[in-house]
mmCIF file of C-alpha atoms in Angstrom:
data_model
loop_
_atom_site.group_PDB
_atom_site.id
_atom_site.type_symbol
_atom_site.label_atom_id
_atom_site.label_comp_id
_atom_site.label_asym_id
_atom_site.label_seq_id
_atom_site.Cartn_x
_atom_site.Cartn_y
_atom_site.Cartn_z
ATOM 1 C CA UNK A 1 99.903 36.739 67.632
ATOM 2 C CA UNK A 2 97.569 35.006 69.386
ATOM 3 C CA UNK A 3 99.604 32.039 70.333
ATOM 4 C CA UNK A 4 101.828 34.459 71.495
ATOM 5 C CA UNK A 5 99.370 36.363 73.992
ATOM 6 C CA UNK A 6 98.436 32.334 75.300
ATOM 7 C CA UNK A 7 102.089 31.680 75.464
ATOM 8 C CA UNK A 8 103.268 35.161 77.372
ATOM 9 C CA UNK A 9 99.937 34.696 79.335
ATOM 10 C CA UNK A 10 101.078 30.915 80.723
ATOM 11 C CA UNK A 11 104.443 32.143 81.562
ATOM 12 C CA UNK A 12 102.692 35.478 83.667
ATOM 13 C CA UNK A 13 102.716 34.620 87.465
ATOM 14 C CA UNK A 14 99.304 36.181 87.355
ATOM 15 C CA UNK A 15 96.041 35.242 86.155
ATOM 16 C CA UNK A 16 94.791 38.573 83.859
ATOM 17 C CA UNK A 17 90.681 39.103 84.192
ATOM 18 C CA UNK A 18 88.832 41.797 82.799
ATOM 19 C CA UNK A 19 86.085 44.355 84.494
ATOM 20 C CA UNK A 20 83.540 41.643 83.246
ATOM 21 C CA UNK A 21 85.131 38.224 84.183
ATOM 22 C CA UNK A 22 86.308 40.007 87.305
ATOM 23 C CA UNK A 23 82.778 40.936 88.580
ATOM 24 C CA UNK A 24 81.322 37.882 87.765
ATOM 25 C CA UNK A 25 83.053 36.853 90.985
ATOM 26 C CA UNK A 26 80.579 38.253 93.364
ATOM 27 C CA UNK A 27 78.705 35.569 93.017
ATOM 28 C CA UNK A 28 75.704 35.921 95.563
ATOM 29 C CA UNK A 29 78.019 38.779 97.814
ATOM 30 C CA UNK A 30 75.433 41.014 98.851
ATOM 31 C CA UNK A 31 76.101 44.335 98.694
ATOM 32 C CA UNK A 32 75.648 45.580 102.915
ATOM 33 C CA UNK A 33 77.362 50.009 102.094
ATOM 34 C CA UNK A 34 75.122 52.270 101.215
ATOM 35 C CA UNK A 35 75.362 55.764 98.752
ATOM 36 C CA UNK A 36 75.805 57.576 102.699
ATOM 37 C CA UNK A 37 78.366 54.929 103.668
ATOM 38 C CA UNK A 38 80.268 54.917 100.197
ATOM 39 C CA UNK A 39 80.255 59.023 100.658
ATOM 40 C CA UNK A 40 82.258 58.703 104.037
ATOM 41 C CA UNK A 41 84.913 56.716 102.160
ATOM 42 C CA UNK A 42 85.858 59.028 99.034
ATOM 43 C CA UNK A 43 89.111 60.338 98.495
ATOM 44 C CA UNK A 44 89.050 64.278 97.779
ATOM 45 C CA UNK A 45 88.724 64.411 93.858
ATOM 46 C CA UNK A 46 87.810 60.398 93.681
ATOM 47 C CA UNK A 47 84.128 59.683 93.632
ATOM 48 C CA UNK A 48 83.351 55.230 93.419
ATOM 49 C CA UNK A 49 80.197 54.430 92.030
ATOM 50 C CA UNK A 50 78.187 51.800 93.778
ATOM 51 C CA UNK A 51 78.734 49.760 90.625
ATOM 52 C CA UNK A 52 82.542 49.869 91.001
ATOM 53 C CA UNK A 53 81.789 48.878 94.346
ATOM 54 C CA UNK A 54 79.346 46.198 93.327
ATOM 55 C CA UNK A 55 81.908 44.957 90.414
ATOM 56 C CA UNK A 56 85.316 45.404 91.707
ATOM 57 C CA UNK A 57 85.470 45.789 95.528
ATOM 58 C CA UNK A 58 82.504 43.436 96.606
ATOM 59 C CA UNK A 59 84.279 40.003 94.610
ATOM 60 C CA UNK A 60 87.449 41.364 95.956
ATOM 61 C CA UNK A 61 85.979 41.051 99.442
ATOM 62 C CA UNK A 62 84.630 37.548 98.503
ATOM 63 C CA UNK A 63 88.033 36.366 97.523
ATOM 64 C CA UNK A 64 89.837 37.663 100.671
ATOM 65 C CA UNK A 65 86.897 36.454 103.154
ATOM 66 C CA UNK A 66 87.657 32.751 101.432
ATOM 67 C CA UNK A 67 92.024 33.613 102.244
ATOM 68 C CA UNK A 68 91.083 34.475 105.699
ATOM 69 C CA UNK A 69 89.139 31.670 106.493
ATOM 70 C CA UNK A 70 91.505 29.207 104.829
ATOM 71 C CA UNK A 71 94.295 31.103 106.695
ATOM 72 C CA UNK A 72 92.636 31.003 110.208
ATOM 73 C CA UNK A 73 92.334 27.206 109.708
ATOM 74 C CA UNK A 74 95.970 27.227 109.116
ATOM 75 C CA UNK A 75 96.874 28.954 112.294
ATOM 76 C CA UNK A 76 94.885 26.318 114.227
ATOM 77 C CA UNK A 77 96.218 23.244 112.126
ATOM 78 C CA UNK A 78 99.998 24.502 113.328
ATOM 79 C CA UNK A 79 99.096 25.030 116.618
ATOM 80 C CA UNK A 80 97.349 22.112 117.064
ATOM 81 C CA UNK A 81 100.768 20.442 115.630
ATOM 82 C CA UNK A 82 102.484 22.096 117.949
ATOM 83 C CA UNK A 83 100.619 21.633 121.200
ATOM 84 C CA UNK A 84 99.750 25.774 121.657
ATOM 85 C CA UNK A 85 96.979 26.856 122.804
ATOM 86 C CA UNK A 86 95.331 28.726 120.072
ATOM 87 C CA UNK A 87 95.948 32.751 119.996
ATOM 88 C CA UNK A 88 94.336 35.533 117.375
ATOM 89 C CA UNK A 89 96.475 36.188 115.207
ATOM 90 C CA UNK A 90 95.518 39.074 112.943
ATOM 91 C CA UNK A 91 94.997 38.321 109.309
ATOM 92 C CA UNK A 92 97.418 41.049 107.511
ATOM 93 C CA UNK A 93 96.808 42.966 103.939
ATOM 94 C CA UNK A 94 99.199 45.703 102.716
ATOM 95 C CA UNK A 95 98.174 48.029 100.067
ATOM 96 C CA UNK A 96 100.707 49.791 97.799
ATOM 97 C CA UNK A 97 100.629 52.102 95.331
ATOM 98 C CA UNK A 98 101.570 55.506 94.383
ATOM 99 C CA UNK A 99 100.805 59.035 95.560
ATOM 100 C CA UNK A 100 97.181 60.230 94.199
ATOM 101 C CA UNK A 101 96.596 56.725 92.883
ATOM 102 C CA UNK A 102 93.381 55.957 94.900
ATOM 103 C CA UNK A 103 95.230 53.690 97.410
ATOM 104 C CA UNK A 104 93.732 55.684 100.739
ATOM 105 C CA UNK A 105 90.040 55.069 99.108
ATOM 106 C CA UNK A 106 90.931 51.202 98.082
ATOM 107 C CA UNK A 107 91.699 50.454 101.781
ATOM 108 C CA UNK A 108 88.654 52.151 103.112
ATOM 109 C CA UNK A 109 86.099 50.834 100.806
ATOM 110 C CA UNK A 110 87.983 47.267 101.453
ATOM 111 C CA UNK A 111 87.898 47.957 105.421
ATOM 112 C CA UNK A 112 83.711 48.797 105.667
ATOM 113 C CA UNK A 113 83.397 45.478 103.273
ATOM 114 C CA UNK A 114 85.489 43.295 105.333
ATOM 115 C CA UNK A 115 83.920 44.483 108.529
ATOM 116 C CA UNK A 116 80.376 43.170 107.278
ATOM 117 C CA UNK A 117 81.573 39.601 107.248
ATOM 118 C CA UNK A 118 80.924 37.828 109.930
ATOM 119 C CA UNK A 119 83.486 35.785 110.798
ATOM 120 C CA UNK A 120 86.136 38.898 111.203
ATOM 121 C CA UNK A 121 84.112 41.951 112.152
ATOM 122 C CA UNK A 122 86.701 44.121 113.271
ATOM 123 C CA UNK A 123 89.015 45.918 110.536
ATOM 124 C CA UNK A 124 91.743 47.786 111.246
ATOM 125 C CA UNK A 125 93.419 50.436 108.842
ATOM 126 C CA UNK A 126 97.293 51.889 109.207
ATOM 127 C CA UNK A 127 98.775 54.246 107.309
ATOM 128 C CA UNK A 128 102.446 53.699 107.105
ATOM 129 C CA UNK A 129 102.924 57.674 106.720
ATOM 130 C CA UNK A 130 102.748 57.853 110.966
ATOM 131 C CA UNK A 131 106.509 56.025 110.165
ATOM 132 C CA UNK A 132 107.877 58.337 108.638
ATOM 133 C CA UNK A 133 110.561 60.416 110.615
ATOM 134 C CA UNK A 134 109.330 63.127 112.226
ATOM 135 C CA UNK A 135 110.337 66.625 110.152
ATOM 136 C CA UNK A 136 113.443 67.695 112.456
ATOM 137 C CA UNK A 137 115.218 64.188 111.936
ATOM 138 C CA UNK A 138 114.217 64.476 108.077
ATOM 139 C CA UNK A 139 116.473 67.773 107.823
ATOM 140 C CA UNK A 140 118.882 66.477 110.462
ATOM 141 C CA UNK A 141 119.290 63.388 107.635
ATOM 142 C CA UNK A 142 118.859 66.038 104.608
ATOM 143 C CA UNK A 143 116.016 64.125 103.328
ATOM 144 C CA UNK A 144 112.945 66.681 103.327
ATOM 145 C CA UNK A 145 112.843 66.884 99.485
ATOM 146 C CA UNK A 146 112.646 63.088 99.912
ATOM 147 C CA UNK A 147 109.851 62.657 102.056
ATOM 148 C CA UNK A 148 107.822 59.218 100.938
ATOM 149 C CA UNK A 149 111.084 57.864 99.681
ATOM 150 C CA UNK A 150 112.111 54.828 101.106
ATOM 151 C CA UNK A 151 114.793 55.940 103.204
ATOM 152 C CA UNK A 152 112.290 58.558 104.590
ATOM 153 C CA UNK A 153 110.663 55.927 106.726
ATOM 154 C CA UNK A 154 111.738 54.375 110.282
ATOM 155 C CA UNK A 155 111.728 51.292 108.583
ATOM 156 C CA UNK A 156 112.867 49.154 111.827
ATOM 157 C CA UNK A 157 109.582 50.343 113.737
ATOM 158 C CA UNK A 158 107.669 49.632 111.372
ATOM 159 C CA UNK A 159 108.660 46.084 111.360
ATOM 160 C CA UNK A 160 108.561 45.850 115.175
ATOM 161 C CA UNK A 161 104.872 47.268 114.970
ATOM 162 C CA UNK A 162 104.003 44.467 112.037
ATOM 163 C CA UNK A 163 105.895 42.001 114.409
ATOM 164 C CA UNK A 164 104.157 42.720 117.960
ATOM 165 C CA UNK A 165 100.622 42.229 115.196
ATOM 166 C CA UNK A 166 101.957 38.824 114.139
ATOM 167 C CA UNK A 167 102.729 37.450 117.464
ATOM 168 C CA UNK A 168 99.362 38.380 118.741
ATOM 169 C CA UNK A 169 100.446 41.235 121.297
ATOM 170 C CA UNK A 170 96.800 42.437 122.765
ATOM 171 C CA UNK A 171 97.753 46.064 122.560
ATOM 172 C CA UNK A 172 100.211 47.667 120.168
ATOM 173 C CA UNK A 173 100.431 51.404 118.864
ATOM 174 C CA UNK A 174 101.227 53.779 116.026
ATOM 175 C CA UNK A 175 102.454 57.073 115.636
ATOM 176 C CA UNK A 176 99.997 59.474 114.257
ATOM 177 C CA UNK A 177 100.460 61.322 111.298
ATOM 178 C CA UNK A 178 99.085 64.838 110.403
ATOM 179 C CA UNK A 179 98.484 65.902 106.776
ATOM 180 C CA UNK A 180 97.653 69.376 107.823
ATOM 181 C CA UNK A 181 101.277 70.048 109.960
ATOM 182 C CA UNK A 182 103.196 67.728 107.652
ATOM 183 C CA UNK A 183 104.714 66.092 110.750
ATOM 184 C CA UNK A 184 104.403 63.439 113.093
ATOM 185 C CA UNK A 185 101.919 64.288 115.670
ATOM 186 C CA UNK A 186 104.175 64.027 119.373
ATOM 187 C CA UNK A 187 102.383 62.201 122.084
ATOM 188 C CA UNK A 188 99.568 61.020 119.938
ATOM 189 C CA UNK A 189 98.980 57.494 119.364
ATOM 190 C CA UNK A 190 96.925 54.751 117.347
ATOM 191 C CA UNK A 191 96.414 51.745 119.165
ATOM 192 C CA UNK A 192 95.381 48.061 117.916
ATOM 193 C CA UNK A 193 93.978 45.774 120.195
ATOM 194 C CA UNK A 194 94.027 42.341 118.137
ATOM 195 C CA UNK A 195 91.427 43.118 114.895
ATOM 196 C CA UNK A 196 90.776 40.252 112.982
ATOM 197 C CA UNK A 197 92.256 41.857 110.334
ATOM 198 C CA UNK A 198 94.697 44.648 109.700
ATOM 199 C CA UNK A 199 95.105 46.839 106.988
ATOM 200 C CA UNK A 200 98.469 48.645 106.247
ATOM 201 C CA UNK A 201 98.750 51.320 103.265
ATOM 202 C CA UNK A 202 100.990 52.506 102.213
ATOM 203 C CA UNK A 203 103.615 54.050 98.882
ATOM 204 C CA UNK A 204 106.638 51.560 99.979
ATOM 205 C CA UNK A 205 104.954 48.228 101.605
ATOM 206 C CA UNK A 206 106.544 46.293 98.860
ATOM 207 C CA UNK A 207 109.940 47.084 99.266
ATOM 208 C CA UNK A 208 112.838 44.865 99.380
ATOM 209 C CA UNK A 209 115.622 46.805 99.107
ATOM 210 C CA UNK A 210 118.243 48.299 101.670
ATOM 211 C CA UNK A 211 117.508 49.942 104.770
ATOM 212 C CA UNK A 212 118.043 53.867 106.165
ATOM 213 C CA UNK A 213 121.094 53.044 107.046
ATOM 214 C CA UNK A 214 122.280 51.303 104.105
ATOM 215 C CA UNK A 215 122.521 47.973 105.321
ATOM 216 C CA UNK A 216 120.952 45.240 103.652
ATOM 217 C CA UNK A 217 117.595 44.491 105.179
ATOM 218 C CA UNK A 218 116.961 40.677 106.105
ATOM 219 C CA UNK A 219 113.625 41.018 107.565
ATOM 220 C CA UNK A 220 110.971 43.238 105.331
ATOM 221 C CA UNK A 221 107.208 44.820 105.664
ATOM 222 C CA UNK A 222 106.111 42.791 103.101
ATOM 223 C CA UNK A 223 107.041 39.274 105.166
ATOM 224 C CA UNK A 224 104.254 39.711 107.349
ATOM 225 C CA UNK A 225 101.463 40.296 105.028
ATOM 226 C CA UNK A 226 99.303 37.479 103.983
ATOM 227 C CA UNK A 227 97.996 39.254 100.777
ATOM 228 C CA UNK A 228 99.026 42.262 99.191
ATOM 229 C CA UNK A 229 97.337 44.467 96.275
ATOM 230 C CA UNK A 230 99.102 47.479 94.164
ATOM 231 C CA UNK A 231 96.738 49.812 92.775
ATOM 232 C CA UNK A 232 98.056 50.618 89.308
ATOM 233 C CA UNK A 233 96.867 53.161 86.326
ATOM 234 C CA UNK A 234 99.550 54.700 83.623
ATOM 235 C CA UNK A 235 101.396 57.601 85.036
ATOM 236 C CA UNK A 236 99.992 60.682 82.906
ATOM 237 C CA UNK A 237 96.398 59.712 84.368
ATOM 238 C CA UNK A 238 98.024 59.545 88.043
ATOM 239 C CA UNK A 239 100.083 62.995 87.217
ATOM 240 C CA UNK A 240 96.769 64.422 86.388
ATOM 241 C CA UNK A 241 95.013 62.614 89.892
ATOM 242 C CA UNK A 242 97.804 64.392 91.643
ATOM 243 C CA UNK A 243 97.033 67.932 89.936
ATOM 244 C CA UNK A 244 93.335 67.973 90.472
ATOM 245 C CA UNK A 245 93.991 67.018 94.062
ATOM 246 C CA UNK A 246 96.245 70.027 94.320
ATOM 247 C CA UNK A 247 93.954 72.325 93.310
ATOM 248 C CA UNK A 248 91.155 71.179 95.369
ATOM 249 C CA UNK A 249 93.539 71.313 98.390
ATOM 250 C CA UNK A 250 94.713 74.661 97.787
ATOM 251 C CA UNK A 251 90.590 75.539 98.552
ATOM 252 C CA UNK A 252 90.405 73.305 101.339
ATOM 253 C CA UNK A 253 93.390 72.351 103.410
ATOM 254 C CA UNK A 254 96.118 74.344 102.164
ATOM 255 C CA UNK A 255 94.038 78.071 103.781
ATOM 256 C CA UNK A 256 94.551 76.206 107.153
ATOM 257 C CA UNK A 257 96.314 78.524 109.262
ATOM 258 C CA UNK A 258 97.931 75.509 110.445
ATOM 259 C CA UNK A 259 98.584 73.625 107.060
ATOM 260 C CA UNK A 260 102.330 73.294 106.315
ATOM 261 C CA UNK A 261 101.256 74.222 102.849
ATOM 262 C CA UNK A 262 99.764 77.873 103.575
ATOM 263 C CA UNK A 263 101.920 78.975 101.342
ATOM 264 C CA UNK A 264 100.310 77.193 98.414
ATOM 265 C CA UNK A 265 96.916 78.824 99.227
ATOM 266 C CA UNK A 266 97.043 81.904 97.357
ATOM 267 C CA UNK A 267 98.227 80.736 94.298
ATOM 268 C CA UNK A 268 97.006 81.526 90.776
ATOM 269 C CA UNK A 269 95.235 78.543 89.022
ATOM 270 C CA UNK A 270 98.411 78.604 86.603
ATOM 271 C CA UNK A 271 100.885 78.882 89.510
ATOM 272 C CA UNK A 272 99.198 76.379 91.158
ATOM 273 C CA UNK A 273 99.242 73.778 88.168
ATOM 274 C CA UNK A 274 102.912 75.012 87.786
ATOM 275 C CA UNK A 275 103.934 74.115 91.185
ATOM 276 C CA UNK A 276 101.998 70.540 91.351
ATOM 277 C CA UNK A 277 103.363 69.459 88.225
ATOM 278 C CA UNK A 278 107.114 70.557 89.745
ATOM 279 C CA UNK A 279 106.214 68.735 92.726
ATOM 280 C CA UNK A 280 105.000 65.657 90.973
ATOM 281 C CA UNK A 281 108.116 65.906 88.739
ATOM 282 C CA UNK A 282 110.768 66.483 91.097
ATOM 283 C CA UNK A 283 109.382 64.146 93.595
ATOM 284 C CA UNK A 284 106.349 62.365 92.958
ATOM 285 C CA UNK A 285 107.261 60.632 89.463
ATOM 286 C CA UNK A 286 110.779 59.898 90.899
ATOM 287 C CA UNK A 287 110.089 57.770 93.676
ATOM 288 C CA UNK A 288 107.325 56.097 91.380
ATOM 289 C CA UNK A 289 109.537 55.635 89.064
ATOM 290 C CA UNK A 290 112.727 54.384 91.025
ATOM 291 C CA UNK A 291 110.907 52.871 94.138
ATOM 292 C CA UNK A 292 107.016 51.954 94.231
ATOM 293 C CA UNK A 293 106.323 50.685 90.457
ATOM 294 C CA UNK A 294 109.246 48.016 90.197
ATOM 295 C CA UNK A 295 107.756 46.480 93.182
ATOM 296 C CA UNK A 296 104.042 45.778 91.610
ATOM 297 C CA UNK A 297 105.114 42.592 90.408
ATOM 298 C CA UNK A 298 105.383 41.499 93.854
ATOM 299 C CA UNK A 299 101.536 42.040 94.631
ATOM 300 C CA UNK A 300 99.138 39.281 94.988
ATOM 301 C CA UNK A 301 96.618 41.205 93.451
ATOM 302 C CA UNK A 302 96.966 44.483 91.154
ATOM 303 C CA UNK A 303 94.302 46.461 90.210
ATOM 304 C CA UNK A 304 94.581 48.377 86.822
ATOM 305 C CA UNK A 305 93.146 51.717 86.712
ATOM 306 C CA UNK A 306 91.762 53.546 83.716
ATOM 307 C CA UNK A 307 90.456 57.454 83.253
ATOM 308 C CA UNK A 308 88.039 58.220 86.417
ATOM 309 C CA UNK A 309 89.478 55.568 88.758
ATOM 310 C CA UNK A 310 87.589 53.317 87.228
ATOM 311 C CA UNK A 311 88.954 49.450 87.715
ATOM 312 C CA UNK A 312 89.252 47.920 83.829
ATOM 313 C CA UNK A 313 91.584 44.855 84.652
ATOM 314 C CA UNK A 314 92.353 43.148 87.808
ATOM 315 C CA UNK A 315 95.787 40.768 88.140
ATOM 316 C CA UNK A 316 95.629 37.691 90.504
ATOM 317 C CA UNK A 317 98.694 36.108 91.548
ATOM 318 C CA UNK A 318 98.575 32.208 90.451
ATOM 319 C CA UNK A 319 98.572 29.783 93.249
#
């Protein structure tokens, strides 16, 4: 059995660590967030310890400090080879992963660590949900009960936006997103002015697989990232994530008189757990299922999730 587990393990494209091993890798990283800072960075029924910040996030931050720097001396070596001047060129990480999973707080907590480097101080974050379609061209398409699905998203933007990033364009911009109207936000904008590194989140980042339209897509998100990480735990602990966030919701956003979800508000605690779990069934589970899970193996980096959010394995891609 054992020379099975070494065999299976040498034929893995990813080297498996544990919690332990994994944290080890801080090294000297000192930790620069404090209990106030972490606070600003929780997701609504996720709460990360300092020590899963101290033994998961900060030797993640070490390793991707070390791929920027080695990547930013690639950038020069090429254009030195080629005779360019020099341009910044944003250093690009996607995060993937599915609804309720933690992503949102992953790429937040990785954003205030990365911005305490010194050599890349400014972080940007991007949700991919401000590319979705707005709701009117969802119904137009008959794709409202499919909204996160791949075909949900104006893919080809998307790609432009990654594309103006990559070729060093000193201003680009988003669409916003709003959770509260459920809906693209008209006239509002993001804008990125050349960060030294840009994070994109999002369900579908990994994706390689056809586009709106049904065509065959040549060009995809994931080609202009230069690392990637899928947050990953077993789907009855993320069906659970997504409950509890529910219910907290239906106290807090959902009694907007603006939220898309007023409707939700009211509920009984059983009607409420009755409708999440339909939701997570009928939508949810499917598109983790069909869409965002077959495309961990594609990660550079996967972070395995046990009960409480808490990180218990961590998956680096061999080099």
């Amino acid at each position: 059995m054992q020379n099975q587990a070494q065999a299976s393990e040498r034929l893995s494209p990813f080297l498996t660590l544990s919690r332990e091993e994994w944290s080890r890798l801080r090294d000297s990283t000192p930790l620069l967030l404090s209990e106030g800072d972490l606070a600003q960075l929780h997701g609504l029924n996720e709460r990360v310890s300092l020590e899963e910040v101290e033994e998961v996030y900060l030797p993640l931050s070490r390793l991707l400090n070390l791929y920027v720097a080695a990547t930013q001396s690639l950038y020069e070596a090429t254009h030195a080879f080629l005779g360019h001047q020099s341009r910044k060129v944003p250093y690009i990480i996607g995060i993937a992963g599915s609804v309720a999973v933690g992503k949102s707080t992953t790429a937040r907590i990785i954003q205030a660590l990365l911005s305490r480097w010194p050599n890349h101080p400014t972080v940007d974050l991007v949700t991919t949900d401000g590319f979705l379609y707005p709701n009117a061209e969802l119904e137009r398409r008959g794709l409202m009960q499919r909204k996160g699905f791949p075909e949900s998203y104006d893919t080809r933007r998307l790609i432009r936006f990654l594309a103006d990033i990559k070729s060093g364009k000193p201003r680009v911009e988003a669409p916003v997103y709003s959770h509260i109207e459920y809906d693209i936000v008209r006239g509002e904008r993001i804008v990125v002015e050349q960060p030294d590194i840009l994070i994109l989140e999002g369900l579908n980042v990994l994706q390689t697989r056809t586009s709106s339209s049904g065509r065959p897509m040549t060009i995809f998100v994931s080609d202009f990232f230069d690392f990637s990480i899928y947050v990953d735990a077993p789907e009855d602990l993320i069906r659970g994530w997504y409950v509890d966030r529910f219910l907290k919701l239906r106290e807090t956003a959902f009694r907007d008189p603006k939220s898309y979800f007023r409707r939700y508000a009211d509920l009984s605690d059983e009607e409420a757990v009755a409708t999440a779990l339909r939701i997570w069934e009928e939508i949810n589970a499917k598109n983790l299922r069909e869409n965002i899970a077959p495309t961990k193996s594609r990660a550079d980096l996967i972070l395995g999730k046990g009960a409480q959010h808490r990180v218990q394995e961590v998956h680096l891609r061999k080099i």
